Each structure stands twice: as structure tokens, then as C-alpha cells.
């Protein structure tokens, strides 16, 4: 029975019994309920440690599409839960805190995006996975930062393409592919915070360090990169590259897996512009805590729901992305 105060708060606000080992109890609930925990690299380290699977947004979608579990607990932001629900409508998809949204997805309101598409007929619409289900329903093919380049390149050179919502990722893909996609003017407030001056100062202090940058960062920041890529691409580069020091210009949650995978290497988080905030942290990703995860599994709430009409339209561009990615071995 869902309580009114939970609904008001967007998560199960129940104190957990004292003396419980939450990590043990969470795993026990997963076994009892045939539930799988999936977590994004930006979540808190203890959540990543408990998860059955940790990945970037492409890998999470791929994994969700194939899971045999009855319940998927998506430790990440809301659009990740929606993507899993759209791919697995018969499964129960839970998210520990329904307030965990994404500034980038929010920078593309459905009505405005729909008007923009009507103003530009004849375009193929490519949307980043960081969008609401309603935006995906207006899309021809979804991409993630892990496959955007290859999917854009799978279209003929002269294809007229609208790319949304991230202007930084779109501009970066235009640059590396020589395309001229029309860009929606959205952005991620975390990735837009990184400071060119502070990264340059770090570079001066660590001249051997390689600079790893997520493509959601601004052009001037991407210009300082040794490699630009999705969280999984940056991780792979750090693992495979012989260099011992890396300046990491993306949400700081990825440092957990980087340090775990490469204990002999040094990872330096790039600071944001302002010293007054922890703006290189995505506050929404950090909303997932052990207590909320435990309560979510115990009470099977909050559940991610997607309107059936929207899901029917949104599933096609997601499947198209997964098919192209599989064909390309991504
Ligand atoms: P990835 O596609 O690299 O997982 O990034 C998702 C995201 O939210 C970046 O801010
Ligand atoms: Fe969205 Fe930015 Fe958070 Fe990624 S880091 S989930 S794009 S707000």
C-alpha cells in the first residue's frame, strides 16, 4: 500500500530497522524477488559495489533489454528507468527515488521540441538517450554518447538531421563527422560547469596526465582533451593506456570504477568553475542511497510507468539504436 507521504516525497520514506546490514538485506531481497540491480557509473560507489551490473547508458539499455529478472531496479536517473520500462513492458521497473531527473532531458520540453520539428519538416530526428519517453516518441533513432558518431555516420552524408537535445554532443559529432546537423539548444548543467582555466592549471601541474572529457562538455573544454567519449570509452582508455595519470572531466562518480579498475593509476577529478559548489557531481544520480534502494526493493515502489501510447512509439527508435549498435559491434 503506497502511503501519501511517500507519494509526496517521491521515495519510500521509512526508517530502516536498526541493526540491519543493508547490503546483505538488499542482496537477499534481490534473490527472493528475482530482481536485478543496475547502476550507472555516476551513482555513489557503495551503490555501484552492490549492483549486479554497472555501466554507461548504452550498456544499461542493452542489459535491460536482455535481462531475465522479474524486477529491474534502475539506480540512475528517471530516463534510464523509462528506457528499461519501454524495453521491458512486462517487467516491474523500480527507481529508488522518483525525483532523480536529468537537466539535459529537462532542457527539451515536449511541446517546444514538437513545435521545432514541425518548423523543420523533412528531417531525420536523432535524440540522445537523455530524453523523456515523450521526446523519444518523436524520434527516428536514439543514440548514446557511446554510439552517436557511428549511428550518425550510418546515414547518408546528405541526410538532413535534427539532433537533440545536447548542443555540445551535437556540435562535437558535427565536427568529427563533417555533418551539419541542426541542433536543439539543450545542455547538461553538470558538464557545462567545467572550467578551462582550472583544467589548464591541472595540466600544468601534471604535464604527463591525459585529459579524459565527456562529449557533453563545452567546446573549449573538449578542445583540451586527449580523448572525448562516453563514460565507458573514458574508462576503457584509462585501463588500456600506459599513462599513469588522468584528469577526468566528467561527473566524479566514474572515479570509483576507474580507481577500482586501475589501482596503480592516479585519477584527478576536474573541478567546476565555482569553488562554492560540488557542481562536478550530478545531484540526481547521488539521490540513490542504500536506504532508498533497500526500501524500494522491500515495498516495490516507486515504480516507473510509461504511457502505453508513448511507449509504443518510443520503443522503435530505441530498438533501432540497439540493432545498429549490435551490427556495429558496439
Ligand atoms: P553515458 O552515456 O556516458 O553513460 O552518459 C550518460 C550521462 O548522463 C552523461 O551525463
Ligand atoms: Fe543528466 Fe547531466 Fe546528470 Fe548526466 S550528469 S544524468 S546528463 S544531469
PDB file of N, CA and C in Angstrom, residues 212-265:
ATOM      1  N   UNK A 212      40.713  13.292 -20.000  1.00  0.00           N
ATOM      2  CA  UNK A 212      39.562  12.496 -20.461  1.00  0.00           C
ATOM      3  C   UNK A 212      38.300  13.358 -20.354  1.00  0.00           C
ATOM      4  N   UNK A 213      37.603  13.561 -21.449  1.00  0.00           N
ATOM      5  CA  UNK A 213      36.469  14.502 -21.453  1.00  0.00           C
ATOM      6  C   UNK A 213      35.211  13.834 -22.007  1.00  0.00           C
ATOM      7  N   UNK A 214      34.088  14.060 -21.312  1.00  0.00           N
ATOM      8  CA  UNK A 214      32.794  13.578 -21.811  1.00  0.00           C
ATOM      9  C   UNK A 214      32.272  14.569 -22.863  1.00  0.00           C
ATOM     10  N   UNK A 215      31.641  14.073 -23.939  1.00  0.00           N
ATOM     11  CA  UNK A 215      31.221  14.993 -25.012  1.00  0.00           C
ATOM     12  C   UNK A 215      30.094  15.949 -24.638  1.00  0.00           C
ATOM     13  N   UNK A 216      29.543  15.827 -23.436  1.00  0.00           N
ATOM     14  CA  UNK A 216      28.532  16.811 -23.013  1.00  0.00           C
ATOM     15  C   UNK A 216      29.192  18.116 -22.548  1.00  0.00           C
ATOM     16  N   UNK A 217      30.541  18.138 -22.485  1.00  0.00           N
ATOM     17  CA  UNK A 217      31.234  19.360 -22.050  1.00  0.00           C
ATOM     18  C   UNK A 217      31.270  20.382 -23.183  1.00  0.00           C
ATOM     19  N   UNK A 218      31.524  21.635 -22.796  1.00  0.00           N
ATOM     20  CA  UNK A 218      31.575  22.711 -23.787  1.00  0.00           C
ATOM     21  C   UNK A 218      32.763  22.530 -24.738  1.00  0.00           C
ATOM     22  N   UNK A 219      32.671  23.182 -25.904  1.00  0.00           N
ATOM     23  CA  UNK A 219      33.673  23.032 -26.962  1.00  0.00           C
ATOM     24  C   UNK A 219      35.097  23.363 -26.466  1.00  0.00           C
ATOM     25  N   UNK A 220      35.236  24.455 -25.706  1.00  0.00           N
ATOM     26  CA  UNK A 220      36.557  24.876 -25.222  1.00  0.00           C
ATOM     27  C   UNK A 220      37.161  23.793 -24.322  1.00  0.00           C
ATOM     28  N   UNK A 221      36.306  23.106 -23.567  1.00  0.00           N
ATOM     29  CA  UNK A 221      36.780  22.049 -22.665  1.00  0.00           C
ATOM     30  C   UNK A 221      37.159  20.815 -23.483  1.00  0.00           C
ATOM     31  N   UNK A 222      36.302  20.452 -24.438  1.00  0.00           N
ATOM     32  CA  UNK A 222      36.599  19.289 -25.295  1.00  0.00           C
ATOM     33  C   UNK A 222      37.905  19.519 -26.059  1.00  0.00           C
ATOM     34  N   UNK A 223      38.194  20.792 -26.340  1.00  0.00           N
ATOM     35  CA  UNK A 223      39.425  21.142 -27.057  1.00  0.00           C
ATOM     36  C   UNK A 223      40.696  20.806 -26.275  1.00  0.00           C
ATOM     37  N   UNK A 224      40.576  20.595 -24.970  1.00  0.00           N
ATOM     38  CA  UNK A 224      41.750  20.271 -24.141  1.00  0.00           C
ATOM     39  C   UNK A 224      41.961  18.756 -24.016  1.00  0.00           C
ATOM     40  N   UNK A 225      41.048  17.975 -24.620  1.00  0.00           N
ATOM     41  CA  UNK A 225      41.023  16.532 -24.355  1.00  0.00           C
ATOM     42  C   UNK A 225      42.071  15.742 -25.132  1.00  0.00           C
ATOM     43  N   UNK A 226      42.575  14.678 -24.496  1.00  0.00           N
ATOM     44  CA  UNK A 226      43.326  13.661 -25.235  1.00  0.00           C
ATOM     45  C   UNK A 226      42.341  12.648 -25.798  1.00  0.00           C
ATOM     46  N   UNK A 227      41.242  12.457 -25.099  1.00  0.00           N
ATOM     47  CA  UNK A 227      40.187  11.592 -25.620  1.00  0.00           C
ATOM     48  C   UNK A 227      38.828  12.140 -25.173  1.00  0.00           C
ATOM     49  N   UNK A 228      37.878  12.110 -26.113  1.00  0.00           N
ATOM     50  CA  UNK A 228      36.500  12.518 -25.812  1.00  0.00           C
ATOM     51  C   UNK A 228      35.652  11.270 -25.967  1.00  0.00           C
ATOM     52  N   UNK A 229      34.824  10.950 -24.968  1.00  0.00           N
ATOM     53  CA  UNK A 229      33.993   9.747 -25.112  1.00  0.00           C
ATOM     54  C   UNK A 229      33.031   9.551 -23.965  1.00  0.00           C
ATOM     55  N   UNK A 230      32.177   8.559 -24.134  1.00  0.00           N
ATOM     56  CA  UNK A 230      31.208   8.194 -23.103  1.00  0.00           C
ATOM     57  C   UNK A 230      31.959   7.708 -21.863  1.00  0.00           C
ATOM     58  N   UNK A 231      31.251   7.548 -20.772  1.00  0.00           N
ATOM     59  CA  UNK A 231      31.898   7.089 -19.539  1.00  0.00           C
ATOM     60  C   UNK A 231      32.621   5.761 -19.790  1.00  0.00           C
ATOM     61  N   UNK A 232      32.010   4.863 -20.556  1.00  0.00           N
ATOM     62  CA  UNK A 232      32.635   3.556 -20.814  1.00  0.00           C
ATOM     63  C   UNK A 232      33.888   3.710 -21.677  1.00  0.00           C
ATOM     64  N   UNK A 233      33.835   4.629 -22.642  1.00  0.00           N
ATOM     65  CA  UNK A 233      35.004   4.856 -23.514  1.00  0.00           C
ATOM     66  C   UNK A 233      36.159   5.445 -22.700  1.00  0.00           C
ATOM     67  N   UNK A 234      35.842   6.393 -21.803  1.00  0.00           N
ATOM     68  CA  UNK A 234      36.890   7.020 -20.978  1.00  0.00           C
ATOM     69  C   UNK A 234      37.526   5.981 -20.051  1.00  0.00           C
ATOM     70  N   UNK A 235      36.684   5.124 -19.502  1.00  0.00           N
ATOM     71  CA  UNK A 235      37.168   4.071 -18.601  1.00  0.00           C
ATOM     72  C   UNK A 235      38.103   3.112 -19.348  1.00  0.00           C
ATOM     73  N   UNK A 236      37.655   2.711 -20.532  1.00  0.00           N
ATOM     74  CA  UNK A 236      38.444   1.776 -21.336  1.00  0.00           C
ATOM     75  C   UNK A 236      39.804   2.396 -21.703  1.00  0.00           C
ATOM     76  N   UNK A 237      39.775   3.677 -22.033  1.00  0.00           N
ATOM     77  CA  UNK A 237      41.026   4.371 -22.387  1.00  0.00           C
ATOM     78  C   UNK A 237      41.982   4.348 -21.194  1.00  0.00           C
ATOM     79  N   UNK A 238      41.446   4.646 -20.003  1.00  0.00           N
ATOM     80  CA  UNK A 238      42.297   4.683 -18.802  1.00  0.00           C
ATOM     81  C   UNK A 238      42.877   3.300 -18.515  1.00  0.00           C
ATOM     82  N   UNK A 239      42.066   2.259 -18.706  1.00  0.00           N
ATOM     83  CA  UNK A 239      42.523   0.886 -18.435  1.00  0.00           C
ATOM     84  C   UNK A 239      43.623   0.498 -19.428  1.00  0.00           C
ATOM     85  N   UNK A 240      43.424   0.832 -20.701  1.00  0.00           N
ATOM     86  CA  UNK A 240      44.332   0.340 -21.741  1.00  0.00           C
ATOM     87  C   UNK A 240      45.540   1.224 -21.984  1.00  0.00           C
ATOM     88  N   UNK A 241      45.488   2.461 -21.502  1.00  0.00           N
ATOM     89  CA  UNK A 241      46.572   3.390 -21.799  1.00  0.00           C
ATOM     90  C   UNK A 241      47.680   3.270 -20.762  1.00  0.00           C
ATOM     91  N   UNK A 242      48.919   3.338 -21.267  1.00  0.00           N
ATOM     92  CA  UNK A 242      50.038   3.101 -20.339  1.00  0.00           C
ATOM     93  C   UNK A 242      50.276   4.263 -19.369  1.00  0.00           C
ATOM     94  N   UNK A 243      49.767   5.452 -19.715  1.00  0.00           N
ATOM     95  CA  UNK A 243      49.962   6.621 -18.842  1.00  0.00           C
ATOM     96  C   UNK A 243      49.427   6.350 -17.442  1.00  0.00           C
ATOM     97  N   UNK A 244      50.058   6.988 -16.436  1.00  0.00           N
ATOM     98  CA  UNK A 244      49.676   6.684 -15.038  1.00  0.00           C
ATOM     99  C   UNK A 244      48.758   7.736 -14.419  1.00  0.00           C
ATOM    100  N   UNK A 245      48.628   8.905 -15.086  1.00  0.00           N
ATOM    101  CA  UNK A 245      47.823   9.989 -14.501  1.00  0.00           C
ATOM    102  C   UNK A 245      46.766  10.462 -15.485  1.00  0.00           C
ATOM    103  N   UNK A 246      45.586  10.723 -14.956  1.00  0.00           N
ATOM    104  CA  UNK A 246      44.483  11.151 -15.818  1.00  0.00           C
ATOM    105  C   UNK A 246      43.695  12.276 -15.147  1.00  0.00           C
ATOM    106  N   UNK A 247      43.377  13.287 -15.921  1.00  0.00           N
ATOM    107  CA  UNK A 247      42.480  14.347 -15.434  1.00  0.00           C
ATOM    108  C   UNK A 247      41.100  14.009 -15.994  1.00  0.00           C
ATOM    109  N   UNK A 248      40.137  13.837 -15.094  1.00  0.00           N
ATOM    110  CA  UNK A 248      38.836  13.292 -15.504  1.00  0.00           C
ATOM    111  C   UNK A 248      37.793  14.408 -15.545  1.00  0.00           C
ATOM    112  N   UNK A 249      37.336  14.702 -16.780  1.00  0.00           N
ATOM    113  CA  UNK A 249      36.401  15.819 -16.945  1.00  0.00           C
ATOM    114  C   UNK A 249      35.007  15.262 -17.273  1.00  0.00           C
ATOM    115  N   UNK A 250      34.414  14.719 -16.238  1.00  0.00           N
ATOM    116  CA  UNK A 250      33.018  14.262 -16.312  1.00  0.00           C
ATOM    117  C   UNK A 250      32.553  14.128 -14.866  1.00  0.00           C
ATOM    118  N   UNK A 251      31.343  13.655 -14.689  1.00  0.00           N
ATOM    119  CA  UNK A 251      30.788  13.525 -13.338  1.00  0.00           C
ATOM    120  C   UNK A 251      31.714  12.626 -12.500  1.00  0.00           C
ATOM    121  N   UNK A 252      31.961  13.042 -11.255  1.00  0.00           N
ATOM    122  CA  UNK A 252      33.029  12.404 -10.482  1.00  0.00           C
ATOM    123  C   UNK A 252      32.717  10.962 -10.040  1.00  0.00           C
ATOM    124  N   UNK A 253      31.481  10.502 -10.185  1.00  0.00           N
ATOM    125  CA  UNK A 253      31.142   9.127  -9.809  1.00  0.00           C
ATOM    126  C   UNK A 253      31.960   8.084 -10.568  1.00  0.00           C
ATOM    127  N   UNK A 254      32.380   8.411 -11.787  1.00  0.00           N
ATOM    128  CA  UNK A 254      33.147   7.462 -12.610  1.00  0.00           C
ATOM    129  C   UNK A 254      34.500   7.146 -11.980  1.00  0.00           C
ATOM    130  N   UNK A 255      34.977   8.037 -11.087  1.00  0.00           N
ATOM    131  CA  UNK A 255      36.285   7.802 -10.463  1.00  0.00           C
ATOM    132  C   UNK A 255      36.283   6.511  -9.654  1.00  0.00           C
ATOM    133  N   UNK A 256      35.127   6.132  -9.128  1.00  0.00           N
ATOM    134  CA  UNK A 256      35.046   4.902  -8.332  1.00  0.00           C
ATOM    135  C   UNK A 256      35.510   3.703  -9.166  1.00  0.00           C
ATOM    136  N   UNK A 257      34.921   3.557 -10.348  1.00  0.00           N
ATOM    137  CA  UNK A 257      35.262   2.401 -11.192  1.00  0.00           C
ATOM    138  C   UNK A 257      36.669   2.554 -11.772  1.00  0.00           C
ATOM    139  N   UNK A 258      37.062   3.792 -12.079  1.00  0.00           N
ATOM    140  CA  UNK A 258      38.417   3.995 -12.629  1.00  0.00           C
ATOM    141  C   UNK A 258      39.475   3.570 -11.610  1.00  0.00           C
ATOM    142  N   UNK A 259      39.286   4.013 -10.364  1.00  0.00           N
ATOM    143  CA  UNK A 259      40.285   3.686  -9.324  1.00  0.00           C
ATOM    144  C   UNK A 259      40.268   2.191  -9.013  1.00  0.00           C
ATOM    145  N   UNK A 260      39.081   1.600  -9.097  1.00  0.00           N
ATOM    146  CA  UNK A 260      38.960   0.163  -8.826  1.00  0.00           C
ATOM    147  C   UNK A 260      39.633  -0.648  -9.947  1.00  0.00           C
ATOM    148  N   UNK A 261      39.398  -0.231 -11.183  1.00  0.00           N
ATOM    149  CA  UNK A 261      39.970  -0.971 -12.320  1.00  0.00           C
ATOM    150  C   UNK A 261      41.469  -0.736 -12.461  1.00  0.00           C
ATOM    151  N   UNK A 262      41.945   0.419 -12.020  1.00  0.00           N
ATOM    152  CA  UNK A 262      43.373   0.766 -12.207  1.00  0.00           C
ATOM    153  C   UNK A 262      43.940   1.258 -10.875  1.00  0.00           C
ATOM    154  N   UNK A 263      44.147   0.360  -9.905  1.00  0.00           N
ATOM    155  CA  UNK A 263      44.609   0.821  -8.589  1.00  0.00           C
ATOM    156  C   UNK A 263      45.994   1.461  -8.604  1.00  0.00           C
ATOM    157  N   UNK A 264      46.771   1.205  -9.664  1.00  0.00           N
ATOM    158  CA  UNK A 264      48.124   1.770  -9.736  1.00  0.00           C
ATOM    159  C   UNK A 264      48.162   3.115 -10.458  1.00  0.00           C
ATOM    160  N   UNK A 265      46.996   3.636 -10.850  1.00  0.00           N
ATOM    161  CA  UNK A 265      46.976   4.895 -11.596  1.00  0.00           C
ATOM    162  C   UNK A 265      46.311   5.986 -10.773  1.00  0.00           C
TER     163      UNK A 265
END
